[in-house]
Amino acid sequence: MTLNDRLNEDMKQAMRSQDKFRLSVIRMVRSSIKNIEIDQRKTLDDQDVLDVLNREIKQRRDSLQEFEKAGRQDLVDQVTKELDILTAYMPKQLSEDEVKAIVQQTIQEVGASSKADMGKVMGALMPKVKGLADGKLVNQIVSQLLA
């Protein structure tokens, strides 16, 4: 079952169980996917759908920080619930230690030795961890290891 099929099935299930919140989140993601399919004139595969989910998760994490700063607990709770629903569709995330191991291996592969080589390392590294690790975490670890 593709990720798109899973989203469709979960949407139907949310309709049956009258879970309006879950239904609205899934509809929002499906809408984003459909817009991209229309723009690109192709059906998205699982990797493309994961990219859309990553974008939606990143937007919510950014919003969550802003809402916390503003002291809007009602919005923090809502966005946290949305994040829980969205992250259920993502593959298992790598631990910090696993990311460190991949970063160290990539640094050796590209022969990086200083912060000036960070772009080279990130360019080689991101395809390896795409969808499996948060970009901010990867960036922090690369910065630490190249310092």
PDB file of N, CA and C in Angstrom, residues 38-133:
ATOM      1  N   ILE A  38      -0.964  18.580  -9.481  1.00  0.00           N
ATOM      2  CA  ILE A  38      -1.505  19.419 -10.553  1.00  0.00           C
ATOM      3  C   ILE A  38      -0.407  20.301 -11.138  1.00  0.00           C
ATOM      4  N   ASP A  39       0.409  20.905 -10.280  1.00  0.00           N
ATOM      5  CA  ASP A  39       1.496  21.769 -10.760  1.00  0.00           C
ATOM      6  C   ASP A  39       2.507  21.000 -11.603  1.00  0.00           C
ATOM      7  N   GLN A  40       2.859  19.792 -11.149  1.00  0.00           N
ATOM      8  CA  GLN A  40       3.891  19.012 -11.839  1.00  0.00           C
ATOM      9  C   GLN A  40       3.321  18.081 -12.909  1.00  0.00           C
ATOM     10  N   ARG A  41       2.012  17.998 -12.972  1.00  0.00           N
ATOM     11  CA  ARG A  41       1.320  17.146 -13.945  1.00  0.00           C
ATOM     12  C   ARG A  41       1.802  15.694 -13.890  1.00  0.00           C
ATOM     13  N   LYS A  42       1.917  15.180 -12.671  1.00  0.00           N
ATOM     14  CA  LYS A  42       2.284  13.778 -12.479  1.00  0.00           C
ATOM     15  C   LYS A  42       1.749  13.307 -11.132  1.00  0.00           C
ATOM     16  N   THR A  43       1.647  11.991 -10.985  1.00  0.00           N
ATOM     17  CA  THR A  43       1.233  11.419  -9.710  1.00  0.00           C
ATOM     18  C   THR A  43       2.468  11.273  -8.842  1.00  0.00           C
ATOM     19  N   LEU A  44       2.376  11.704  -7.597  1.00  0.00           N
ATOM     20  CA  LEU A  44       3.523  11.663  -6.700  1.00  0.00           C
ATOM     21  C   LEU A  44       3.756  10.247  -6.186  1.00  0.00           C
ATOM     22  N   ASP A  45       5.028   9.859  -6.123  1.00  0.00           N
ATOM     23  CA  ASP A  45       5.372   8.567  -5.530  1.00  0.00           C
ATOM     24  C   ASP A  45       5.571   8.761  -4.024  1.00  0.00           C
ATOM     25  N   ASP A  46       5.895   7.675  -3.334  1.00  0.00           N
ATOM     26  CA  ASP A  46       6.010   7.737  -1.874  1.00  0.00           C
ATOM     27  C   ASP A  46       7.060   8.750  -1.413  1.00  0.00           C
ATOM     28  N   GLN A  47       8.185   8.837  -2.110  1.00  0.00           N
ATOM     29  CA  GLN A  47       9.231   9.781  -1.702  1.00  0.00           C
ATOM     30  C   GLN A  47       8.744  11.220  -1.816  1.00  0.00           C
ATOM     31  N   ASP A  48       8.008  11.512  -2.880  1.00  0.00           N
ATOM     32  CA  ASP A  48       7.461  12.865  -3.047  1.00  0.00           C
ATOM     33  C   ASP A  48       6.428  13.182  -1.971  1.00  0.00           C
ATOM     34  N   VAL A  49       5.612  12.180  -1.623  1.00  0.00           N
ATOM     35  CA  VAL A  49       4.614  12.370  -0.566  1.00  0.00           C
ATOM     36  C   VAL A  49       5.323  12.612   0.767  1.00  0.00           C
ATOM     37  N   LEU A  50       6.419  11.887   1.010  1.00  0.00           N
ATOM     38  CA  LEU A  50       7.207  12.107   2.231  1.00  0.00           C
ATOM     39  C   LEU A  50       7.771  13.523   2.267  1.00  0.00           C
ATOM     40  N   ASP A  51       8.183  14.032   1.114  1.00  0.00           N
ATOM     41  CA  ASP A  51       8.681  15.410   1.047  1.00  0.00           C
ATOM     42  C   ASP A  51       7.582  16.400   1.446  1.00  0.00           C
ATOM     43  N   VAL A  52       6.369  16.155   0.965  1.00  0.00           N
ATOM     44  CA  VAL A  52       5.237  17.020   1.319  1.00  0.00           C
ATOM     45  C   VAL A  52       4.976  16.935   2.828  1.00  0.00           C
ATOM     46  N   LEU A  53       4.982  15.717   3.364  1.00  0.00           N
ATOM     47  CA  LEU A  53       4.769  15.542   4.806  1.00  0.00           C
ATOM     48  C   LEU A  53       5.861  16.240   5.606  1.00  0.00           C
ATOM     49  N   ASN A  54       7.109  16.119   5.163  1.00  0.00           N
ATOM     50  CA  ASN A  54       8.219  16.803   5.844  1.00  0.00           C
ATOM     51  C   ASN A  54       7.998  18.309   5.865  1.00  0.00           C
ATOM     52  N   ARG A  55       7.559  18.853   4.750  1.00  0.00           N
ATOM     53  CA  ARG A  55       7.317  20.297   4.659  1.00  0.00           C
ATOM     54  C   ARG A  55       6.214  20.713   5.636  1.00  0.00           C
ATOM     55  N   GLU A  56       5.153  19.927   5.683  1.00  0.00           N
ATOM     56  CA  GLU A  56       4.033  20.241   6.584  1.00  0.00           C
ATOM     57  C   GLU A  56       4.482  20.151   8.050  1.00  0.00           C
ATOM     58  N   ILE A  57       5.275  19.138   8.367  1.00  0.00           N
ATOM     59  CA  ILE A  57       5.776  18.973   9.738  1.00  0.00           C
ATOM     60  C   ILE A  57       6.680  20.137  10.115  1.00  0.00           C
ATOM     61  N   LYS A  58       7.540  20.532   9.193  1.00  0.00           N
ATOM     62  CA  LYS A  58       8.452  21.654   9.461  1.00  0.00           C
ATOM     63  C   LYS A  58       7.660  22.944   9.711  1.00  0.00           C
ATOM     64  N   GLN A  59       6.631  23.176   8.919  1.00  0.00           N
ATOM     65  CA  GLN A  59       5.802  24.367   9.108  1.00  0.00           C
ATOM     66  C   GLN A  59       5.158  24.356  10.490  1.00  0.00           C
ATOM     67  N   ARG A  60       4.692  23.210  10.905  1.00  0.00           N
ATOM     68  CA  ARG A  60       4.040  23.124  12.212  1.00  0.00           C
ATOM     69  C   ARG A  60       5.029  23.297  13.354  1.00  0.00           C
ATOM     70  N   ARG A  61       6.219  22.772  13.190  1.00  0.00           N
ATOM     71  CA  ARG A  61       7.235  22.955  14.235  1.00  0.00           C
ATOM     72  C   ARG A  61       7.605  24.422  14.375  1.00  0.00           C
ATOM     73  N   ASP A  62       7.715  25.119  13.244  1.00  0.00           N
ATOM     74  CA  ASP A  62       8.006  26.553  13.284  1.00  0.00           C
ATOM     75  C   ASP A  62       6.855  27.305  13.965  1.00  0.00           C
ATOM     76  N   SER A  63       5.627  26.944  13.614  1.00  0.00           N
ATOM     77  CA  SER A  63       4.454  27.579  14.219  1.00  0.00           C
ATOM     78  C   SER A  63       4.412  27.306  15.717  1.00  0.00           C
ATOM     79  N   LEU A  64       4.752  26.080  16.093  1.00  0.00           N
ATOM     80  CA  LEU A  64       4.736  25.686  17.497  1.00  0.00           C
ATOM     81  C   LEU A  64       5.657  26.580  18.319  1.00  0.00           C
ATOM     82  N   GLN A  65       6.847  26.856  17.800  1.00  0.00           N
ATOM     83  CA  GLN A  65       7.789  27.722  18.510  1.00  0.00           C
ATOM     84  C   GLN A  65       7.216  29.127  18.673  1.00  0.00           C
ATOM     85  N   GLU A  66       6.607  29.635  17.622  1.00  0.00           N
ATOM     86  CA  GLU A  66       6.030  30.983  17.678  1.00  0.00           C
ATOM     87  C   GLU A  66       4.871  31.050  18.667  1.00  0.00           C
ATOM     88  N   PHE A  67       4.030  30.026  18.665  1.00  0.00           N
ATOM     89  CA  PHE A  67       2.895  30.009  19.584  1.00  0.00           C
ATOM     90  C   PHE A  67       3.356  29.903  21.028  1.00  0.00           C
ATOM     91  N   GLU A  68       4.425  29.134  21.257  1.00  0.00           N
ATOM     92  CA  GLU A  68       4.963  29.017  22.620  1.00  0.00           C
ATOM     93  C   GLU A  68       5.509  30.359  23.090  1.00  0.00           C
ATOM     94  N   LYS A  69       6.205  31.076  22.199  1.00  0.00           N
ATOM     95  CA  LYS A  69       6.733  32.394  22.548  1.00  0.00           C
ATOM     96  C   LYS A  69       5.603  33.362  22.893  1.00  0.00           C
ATOM     97  N   ALA A  70       4.510  33.249  22.148  1.00  0.00           N
ATOM     98  CA  ALA A  70       3.386  34.164  22.338  1.00  0.00           C
ATOM     99  C   ALA A  70       2.493  33.751  23.508  1.00  0.00           C
ATOM    100  N   GLY A  71       2.748  32.572  24.079  1.00  0.00           N
ATOM    101  CA  GLY A  71       1.958  32.117  25.208  1.00  0.00           C
ATOM    102  C   GLY A  71       0.559  31.657  24.835  1.00  0.00           C
ATOM    103  N   ARG A  72       0.392  31.176  23.605  1.00  0.00           N
ATOM    104  CA  ARG A  72      -0.919  30.707  23.132  1.00  0.00           C
ATOM    105  C   ARG A  72      -1.028  29.198  23.315  1.00  0.00           C
ATOM    106  N   GLN A  73      -1.369  28.769  24.510  1.00  0.00           N
ATOM    107  CA  GLN A  73      -1.415  27.350  24.834  1.00  0.00           C
ATOM    108  C   GLN A  73      -2.473  26.612  24.013  1.00  0.00           C
ATOM    109  N   ASP A  74      -3.581  27.282  23.696  1.00  0.00           N
ATOM    110  CA  ASP A  74      -4.618  26.633  22.889  1.00  0.00           C
ATOM    111  C   ASP A  74      -4.083  26.238  21.513  1.00  0.00           C
ATOM    112  N   LEU A  75      -3.322  27.145  20.887  1.00  0.00           N
ATOM    113  CA  LEU A  75      -2.746  26.852  19.575  1.00  0.00           C
ATOM    114  C   LEU A  75      -1.598  25.848  19.684  1.00  0.00           C
ATOM    115  N   VAL A  76      -0.841  25.902  20.769  1.00  0.00           N
ATOM    116  CA  VAL A  76       0.235  24.932  20.987  1.00  0.00           C
ATOM    117  C   VAL A  76      -0.356  23.525  21.045  1.00  0.00           C
ATOM    118  N   ASP A  77      -1.450  23.356  21.780  1.00  0.00           N
ATOM    119  CA  ASP A  77      -2.099  22.049  21.885  1.00  0.00           C
ATOM    120  C   ASP A  77      -2.595  21.559  20.532  1.00  0.00           C
ATOM    121  N   GLN A  78      -3.200  22.447  19.773  1.00  0.00           N
ATOM    122  CA  GLN A  78      -3.732  22.080  18.460  1.00  0.00           C
ATOM    123  C   GLN A  78      -2.610  21.649  17.517  1.00  0.00           C
ATOM    124  N   VAL A  79      -1.546  22.428  17.440  1.00  0.00           N
ATOM    125  CA  VAL A  79      -0.441  22.120  16.534  1.00  0.00           C
ATOM    126  C   VAL A  79       0.269  20.836  16.985  1.00  0.00           C
ATOM    127  N   THR A  80       0.353  20.606  18.287  1.00  0.00           N
ATOM    128  CA  THR A  80       0.964  19.377  18.795  1.00  0.00           C
ATOM    129  C   THR A  80       0.164  18.159  18.344  1.00  0.00           C
ATOM    130  N   LYS A  81      -1.165  18.253  18.398  1.00  0.00           N
ATOM    131  CA  LYS A  81      -2.012  17.151  17.929  1.00  0.00           C
ATOM    132  C   LYS A  81      -1.823  16.920  16.433  1.00  0.00           C
ATOM    133  N   GLU A  82      -1.726  18.011  15.665  1.00  0.00           N
ATOM    134  CA  GLU A  82      -1.502  17.894  14.221  1.00  0.00           C
ATOM    135  C   GLU A  82      -0.168  17.206  13.947  1.00  0.00           C
ATOM    136  N   LEU A  83       0.857  17.596  14.697  1.00  0.00           N
ATOM    137  CA  LEU A  83       2.172  16.974  14.530  1.00  0.00           C
ATOM    138  C   LEU A  83       2.127  15.480  14.825  1.00  0.00           C
ATOM    139  N   ASP A  84       1.381  15.091  15.860  1.00  0.00           N
ATOM    140  CA  ASP A  84       1.255  13.674  16.199  1.00  0.00           C
ATOM    141  C   ASP A  84       0.648  12.890  15.039  1.00  0.00           C
ATOM    142  N   ILE A  85      -0.365  13.458  14.416  1.00  0.00           N
ATOM    143  CA  ILE A  85      -1.026  12.789  13.292  1.00  0.00           C
ATOM    144  C   ILE A  85      -0.074  12.698  12.101  1.00  0.00           C
ATOM    145  N   LEU A  86       0.613  13.791  11.793  1.00  0.00           N
ATOM    146  CA  LEU A  86       1.495  13.813  10.623  1.00  0.00           C
ATOM    147  C   LEU A  86       2.714  12.908  10.788  1.00  0.00           C
ATOM    148  N   THR A  87       3.299  12.895  11.971  1.00  0.00           N
ATOM    149  CA  THR A  87       4.506  12.089  12.164  1.00  0.00           C
ATOM    150  C   THR A  87       4.213  10.592  12.115  1.00  0.00           C
ATOM    151  N   ALA A  88       2.953  10.204  12.287  1.00  0.00           N
ATOM    152  CA  ALA A  88       2.596   8.784  12.194  1.00  0.00           C
ATOM    153  C   ALA A  88       2.822   8.248  10.779  1.00  0.00           C
ATOM    154  N   TYR A  89       2.845   9.116   9.784  1.00  0.00           N
ATOM    155  CA  TYR A  89       3.045   8.698   8.397  1.00  0.00           C
ATOM    156  C   TYR A  89       4.517   8.685   7.986  1.00  0.00           C
ATOM    157  N   MET A  90       5.369   9.186   8.837  1.00  0.00           N
ATOM    158  CA  MET A  90       6.793   9.259   8.516  1.00  0.00           C
ATOM    159  C   MET A  90       7.491   7.951   8.895  1.00  0.00           C
ATOM    160  N   PRO A  91       8.576   7.628   8.171  1.00  0.00           N
ATOM    161  CA  PRO A  91       9.340   6.442   8.569  1.00  0.00           C
ATOM    162  C   PRO A  91      10.018   6.689   9.916  1.00  0.00           C
ATOM    163  N   LYS A  92      10.458   5.620  10.555  1.00  0.00           N
ATOM    164  CA  LYS A  92      11.121   5.732  11.857  1.00  0.00           C
ATOM    165  C   LYS A  92      12.334   6.656  11.725  1.00  0.00           C
ATOM    166  N   GLN A  93      12.427   7.611  12.630  1.00  0.00           N
ATOM    167  CA  GLN A  93      13.513   8.586  12.600  1.00  0.00           C
ATOM    168  C   GLN A  93      14.789   7.987  13.190  1.00  0.00           C
ATOM    169  N   LEU A  94      15.926   8.404  12.643  1.00  0.00           N
ATOM    170  CA  LEU A  94      17.214   7.945  13.153  1.00  0.00           C
ATOM    171  C   LEU A  94      17.501   8.611  14.494  1.00  0.00           C
ATOM    172  N   SER A  95      18.195   7.881  15.365  1.00  0.00           N
ATOM    173  CA  SER A  95      18.594   8.463  16.642  1.00  0.00           C
ATOM    174  C   SER A  95      19.776   9.403  16.405  1.00  0.00           C
ATOM    175  N   GLU A  96      20.083  10.192  17.419  1.00  0.00           N
ATOM    176  CA  GLU A  96      21.196  11.138  17.297  1.00  0.00           C
ATOM    177  C   GLU A  96      22.519  10.409  17.067  1.00  0.00           C
ATOM    178  N   ASP A  97      22.707   9.272  17.732  1.00  0.00           N
ATOM    179  CA  ASP A  97      23.931   8.492  17.551  1.00  0.00           C
ATOM    180  C   ASP A  97      24.043   7.937  16.132  1.00  0.00           C
ATOM    181  N   GLU A  98      22.921   7.474  15.581  1.00  0.00           N
ATOM    182  CA  GLU A  98      22.929   6.960  14.213  1.00  0.00           C
ATOM    183  C   GLU A  98      23.250   8.072  13.222  1.00  0.00           C
ATOM    184  N   VAL A  99      22.700   9.253  13.457  1.00  0.00           N
ATOM    185  CA  VAL A  99      22.986  10.391  12.581  1.00  0.00           C
ATOM    186  C   VAL A  99      24.461  10.759  12.674  1.00  0.00           C
ATOM    187  N   LYS A 100      25.014  10.764  13.904  1.00  0.00           N
ATOM    188  CA  LYS A 100      26.443  11.081  14.080  1.00  0.00           C
ATOM    189  C   LYS A 100      27.315  10.120  13.289  1.00  0.00           C
ATOM    190  N   ALA A 101      26.979   8.838  13.324  1.00  0.00           N
ATOM    191  CA  ALA A 101      27.766   7.838  12.602  1.00  0.00           C
ATOM    192  C   ALA A 101      27.723   8.098  11.097  1.00  0.00           C
ATOM    193  N   ILE A 102      26.556   8.414  10.580  1.00  0.00           N
ATOM    194  CA  ILE A 102      26.413   8.698   9.146  1.00  0.00           C
ATOM    195  C   ILE A 102      27.171   9.970   8.783  1.00  0.00           C
ATOM    196  N   VAL A 103      27.105  10.987   9.648  1.00  0.00           N
ATOM    197  CA  VAL A 103      27.818  12.253   9.400  1.00  0.00           C
ATOM    198  C   VAL A 103      29.322  12.009   9.383  1.00  0.00           C
ATOM    199  N   GLN A 104      29.829  11.257  10.348  1.00  0.00           N
ATOM    200  CA  GLN A 104      31.277  10.981  10.398  1.00  0.00           C
ATOM    201  C   GLN A 104      31.727  10.234   9.150  1.00  0.00           C
ATOM    202  N   GLN A 105      30.941   9.275   8.732  1.00  0.00           N
ATOM    203  CA  GLN A 105      31.274   8.509   7.531  1.00  0.00           C
ATOM    204  C   GLN A 105      31.306   9.419   6.302  1.00  0.00           C
ATOM    205  N   THR A 106      30.325  10.315   6.191  1.00  0.00           N
ATOM    206  CA  THR A 106      30.238  11.225   5.050  1.00  0.00           C
ATOM    207  C   THR A 106      31.391  12.219   5.062  1.00  0.00           C
ATOM    208  N   ILE A 107      31.771  12.702   6.256  1.00  0.00           N
ATOM    209  CA  ILE A 107      32.904  13.629   6.358  1.00  0.00           C
ATOM    210  C   ILE A 107      34.170  12.952   5.833  1.00  0.00           C
ATOM    211  N   GLN A 108      34.355  11.692   6.179  1.00  0.00           N
ATOM    212  CA  GLN A 108      35.527  10.953   5.693  1.00  0.00           C
ATOM    213  C   GLN A 108      35.451  10.744   4.182  1.00  0.00           C
ATOM    214  N   GLU A 109      34.251  10.442   3.679  1.00  0.00           N
ATOM    215  CA  GLU A 109      34.084  10.196   2.240  1.00  0.00           C
ATOM    216  C   GLU A 109      34.443  11.421   1.405  1.00  0.00           C
ATOM    217  N   VAL A 110      33.994  12.614   1.849  1.00  0.00           N
ATOM    218  CA  VAL A 110      34.250  13.823   1.061  1.00  0.00           C
ATOM    219  C   VAL A 110      35.576  14.489   1.437  1.00  0.00           C
ATOM    220  N   GLY A 111      36.220  14.009   2.482  1.00  0.00           N
ATOM    221  CA  GLY A 111      37.509  14.557   2.896  1.00  0.00           C
ATOM    222  C   GLY A 111      37.394  15.946   3.491  1.00  0.00           C
ATOM    223  N   ALA A 112      36.339  16.209   4.227  1.00  0.00           N
ATOM    224  CA  ALA A 112      36.133  17.526   4.838  1.00  0.00           C
ATOM    225  C   ALA A 112      37.005  17.668   6.078  1.00  0.00           C
ATOM    226  N   SER A 113      37.486  18.889   6.288  1.00  0.00           N
ATOM    227  CA  SER A 113      38.349  19.112   7.442  1.00  0.00           C
ATOM    228  C   SER A 113      37.996  20.377   8.231  1.00  0.00           C
ATOM    229  N   SER A 114      37.197  21.263   7.663  1.00  0.00           N
ATOM    230  CA  SER A 114      36.866  22.505   8.357  1.00  0.00           C
ATOM    231  C   SER A 114      35.437  22.926   8.024  1.00  0.00           C
ATOM    232  N   LYS A 115      34.994  24.001   8.693  1.00  0.00           N
ATOM    233  CA  LYS A 115      33.640  24.514   8.453  1.00  0.00           C
ATOM    234  C   LYS A 115      33.453  24.961   7.013  1.00  0.00           C
ATOM    235  N   ALA A 116      34.540  25.279   6.323  1.00  0.00           N
ATOM    236  CA  ALA A 116      34.447  25.701   4.929  1.00  0.00           C
ATOM    237  C   ALA A 116      33.920  24.576   4.038  1.00  0.00           C
ATOM    238  N   ASP A 117      34.080  23.347   4.481  1.00  0.00           N
ATOM    239  CA  ASP A 117      33.633  22.182   3.715  1.00  0.00           C
ATOM    240  C   ASP A 117      32.205  21.764   4.069  1.00  0.00           C
ATOM    241  N   MET A 118      31.518  22.554   4.874  1.00  0.00           N
ATOM    242  CA  MET A 118      30.193  22.177   5.348  1.00  0.00           C
ATOM    243  C   MET A 118      29.205  21.966   4.197  1.00  0.00           C
ATOM    244  N   GLY A 119      29.232  22.812   3.200  1.00  0.00           N
ATOM    245  CA  GLY A 119      28.326  22.679   2.055  1.00  0.00           C
ATOM    246  C   GLY A 119      28.538  21.377   1.318  1.00  0.00           C
ATOM    247  N   LYS A 120      29.792  21.000   1.157  1.00  0.00           N
ATOM    248  CA  LYS A 120      30.126  19.747   0.487  1.00  0.00           C
ATOM    249  C   LYS A 120      29.587  18.553   1.287  1.00  0.00           C
ATOM    250  N   VAL A 121      29.769  18.608   2.607  1.00  0.00           N
ATOM    251  CA  VAL A 121      29.307  17.530   3.482  1.00  0.00           C
ATOM    252  C   VAL A 121      27.776  17.441   3.451  1.00  0.00           C
ATOM    253  N   MET A 122      27.108  18.582   3.596  1.00  0.00           N
ATOM    254  CA  MET A 122      25.642  18.587   3.618  1.00  0.00           C
ATOM    255  C   MET A 122      25.073  18.095   2.287  1.00  0.00           C
ATOM    256  N   GLY A 123      25.712  18.474   1.179  1.00  0.00           N
ATOM    257  CA  GLY A 123      25.249  18.033  -0.138  1.00  0.00           C
ATOM    258  C   GLY A 123      25.318  16.522  -0.288  1.00  0.00           C
ATOM    259  N   ALA A 124      26.362  15.918   0.247  1.00  0.00           N
ATOM    260  CA  ALA A 124      26.503  14.463   0.169  1.00  0.00           C
ATOM    261  C   ALA A 124      25.650  13.758   1.222  1.00  0.00           C
ATOM    262  N   LEU A 125      25.404  14.427   2.333  1.00  0.00           N
ATOM    263  CA  LEU A 125      24.737  13.805   3.475  1.00  0.00           C
ATOM    264  C   LEU A 125      23.214  13.798   3.371  1.00  0.00           C
ATOM    265  N   MET A 126      22.627  14.873   2.926  1.00  0.00           N
ATOM    266  CA  MET A 126      21.167  14.995   2.962  1.00  0.00           C
ATOM    267  C   MET A 126      20.432  13.899   2.180  1.00  0.00           C
ATOM    268  N   PRO A 127      20.910  13.475   1.009  1.00  0.00           N
ATOM    269  CA  PRO A 127      20.203  12.369   0.351  1.00  0.00           C
ATOM    270  C   PRO A 127      20.204  11.077   1.184  1.00  0.00           C
ATOM    271  N   LYS A 128      21.214  10.882   2.005  1.00  0.00           N
ATOM    272  CA  LYS A 128      21.306   9.677   2.834  1.00  0.00           C
ATOM    273  C   LYS A 128      20.300   9.685   3.980  1.00  0.00           C
ATOM    274  N   VAL A 129      20.007  10.868   4.527  1.00  0.00           N
ATOM    275  CA  VAL A 129      19.140  10.955   5.709  1.00  0.00           C
ATOM    276  C   VAL A 129      17.793  11.596   5.407  1.00  0.00           C
ATOM    277  N   LYS A 130      17.509  11.835   4.140  1.00  0.00           N
ATOM    278  CA  LYS A 130      16.265  12.500   3.751  1.00  0.00           C
ATOM    279  C   LYS A 130      15.062  11.731   4.281  1.00  0.00           C
ATOM    280  N   GLY A 131      14.234  12.417   5.064  1.00  0.00           N
ATOM    281  CA  GLY A 131      13.039  11.805   5.630  1.00  0.00           C
ATOM    282  C   GLY A 131      13.295  10.961   6.867  1.00  0.00           C
ATOM    283  N   LEU A 132      14.573  10.734   7.191  1.00  0.00           N
ATOM    284  CA  LEU A 132      14.915   9.880   8.331  1.00  0.00           C
ATOM    285  C   LEU A 132      15.436  10.664   9.520  1.00  0.00           C
ATOM    286  N   ALA A 133      15.801  11.930   9.284  1.00  0.00           N
ATOM    287  CA  ALA A 133      16.330  12.753  10.375  1.00  0.00           C
ATOM    288  C   ALA A 133      15.959  14.214  10.116  1.00  0.00           C
TER     289      ALA A 133
END
